Coordinates of C-alpha atoms in Angstrom, one line a residue:
M1 CA -205.7 -80.7 -99.8
F2 CA -210.8 -81.0 -100.1
T3 CA -210.0 -85.0 -100.8
I4 CA -208.1 -85.7 -97.8
G5 CA -211.0 -83.5 -95.8
A6 CA -213.5 -85.4 -97.5
I7 CA -212.8 -88.7 -97.2
I8 CA -211.9 -88.4 -93.0
L9 CA -215.7 -86.4 -92.9
T10 CA -216.5 -89.9 -94.7
S11 CA -214.6 -92.2 -92.9
L12 CA -216.7 -90.5 -89.6
L13 CA -219.8 -91.3 -91.8
M14 CA -219.3 -94.3 -92.4
W15 CA -218.3 -95.3 -88.3
S16 CA -220.5 -93.2 -86.9
A17 CA -224.0 -94.7 -89.4
S18 CA -222.4 -98.8 -88.5
R19 CA -221.5 -98.3 -85.1
G20 CA -225.6 -96.2 -84.5
N21 CA -226.3 -100.0 -86.8
K22 CA -224.4 -102.3 -84.3
K23 CA -225.9 -101.1 -81.4
D24 CA -229.5 -100.4 -82.7
R25 CA -229.4 -104.2 -83.8
A26 CA -229.3 -105.8 -79.9
E27 CA -231.6 -103.7 -79.7
Y28 CA -234.7 -105.6 -82.7
D29 CA -233.5 -108.8 -81.7
R30 CA -234.6 -108.3 -78.3
A31 CA -237.9 -107.5 -79.8
P32 CA -241.0 -109.1 -78.3
F33 CA -242.1 -110.5 -81.7
D34 CA -246.0 -110.2 -82.0
D35 CA -244.1 -106.3 -82.1
R36 CA -244.1 -106.0 -86.0
S37 CA -242.3 -101.9 -85.3
W38 CA -238.7 -103.7 -84.8
I39 CA -238.9 -104.6 -88.9
L40 CA -239.3 -101.4 -90.3
L41 CA -237.4 -100.2 -87.6
L42 CA -234.5 -101.6 -88.9
H43 CA -234.8 -101.7 -92.4
L44 CA -234.9 -97.9 -91.9
R45 CA -232.0 -97.6 -90.7
Q46 CA -230.8 -100.2 -93.1
D47 CA -232.1 -97.3 -95.8
L48 CA -230.0 -94.4 -93.7
K49 CA -226.7 -96.4 -93.6
L50 CA -227.3 -96.3 -97.6
V51 CA -228.0 -92.8 -98.4
V52 CA -225.2 -92.1 -95.8
F53 CA -223.2 -94.5 -98.2
L54 CA -223.9 -92.5 -100.9
L55 CA -224.0 -89.3 -99.7
A56 CA -219.9 -90.4 -98.6
G57 CA -219.7 -91.6 -102.9
I58 CA -220.3 -88.2 -102.8
V59 CA -218.4 -85.3 -100.9
V60 CA -215.4 -87.5 -101.8
M61 CA -216.0 -87.4 -105.3
L62 CA -216.6 -84.0 -105.2
G63 CA -214.0 -83.1 -102.5
V64 CA -211.5 -84.8 -105.9
I65 CA -213.5 -82.2 -108.5
A66 CA -212.5 -79.6 -106.0
D67 CA -209.2 -80.1 -105.8
R68 CA -208.4 -80.2 -109.1
T69 CA -210.4 -76.7 -110.8
G70 CA -207.6 -75.5 -107.3

């Protein structure tokens, strides 16, 4: 029960992160090259996506543990 909820929550988080990354990537590609802040923003978005994936793994792991103990 908890594992299914964790997988659904994880899927929503990953979908949201991927959608935001694709949406913002188009804006980064149109940015002028003299403005270097877009490079920082692009890497920040990718780092946030990595954090979401790591947290997703933790949430699924906790869901599995909760099912085994409950």
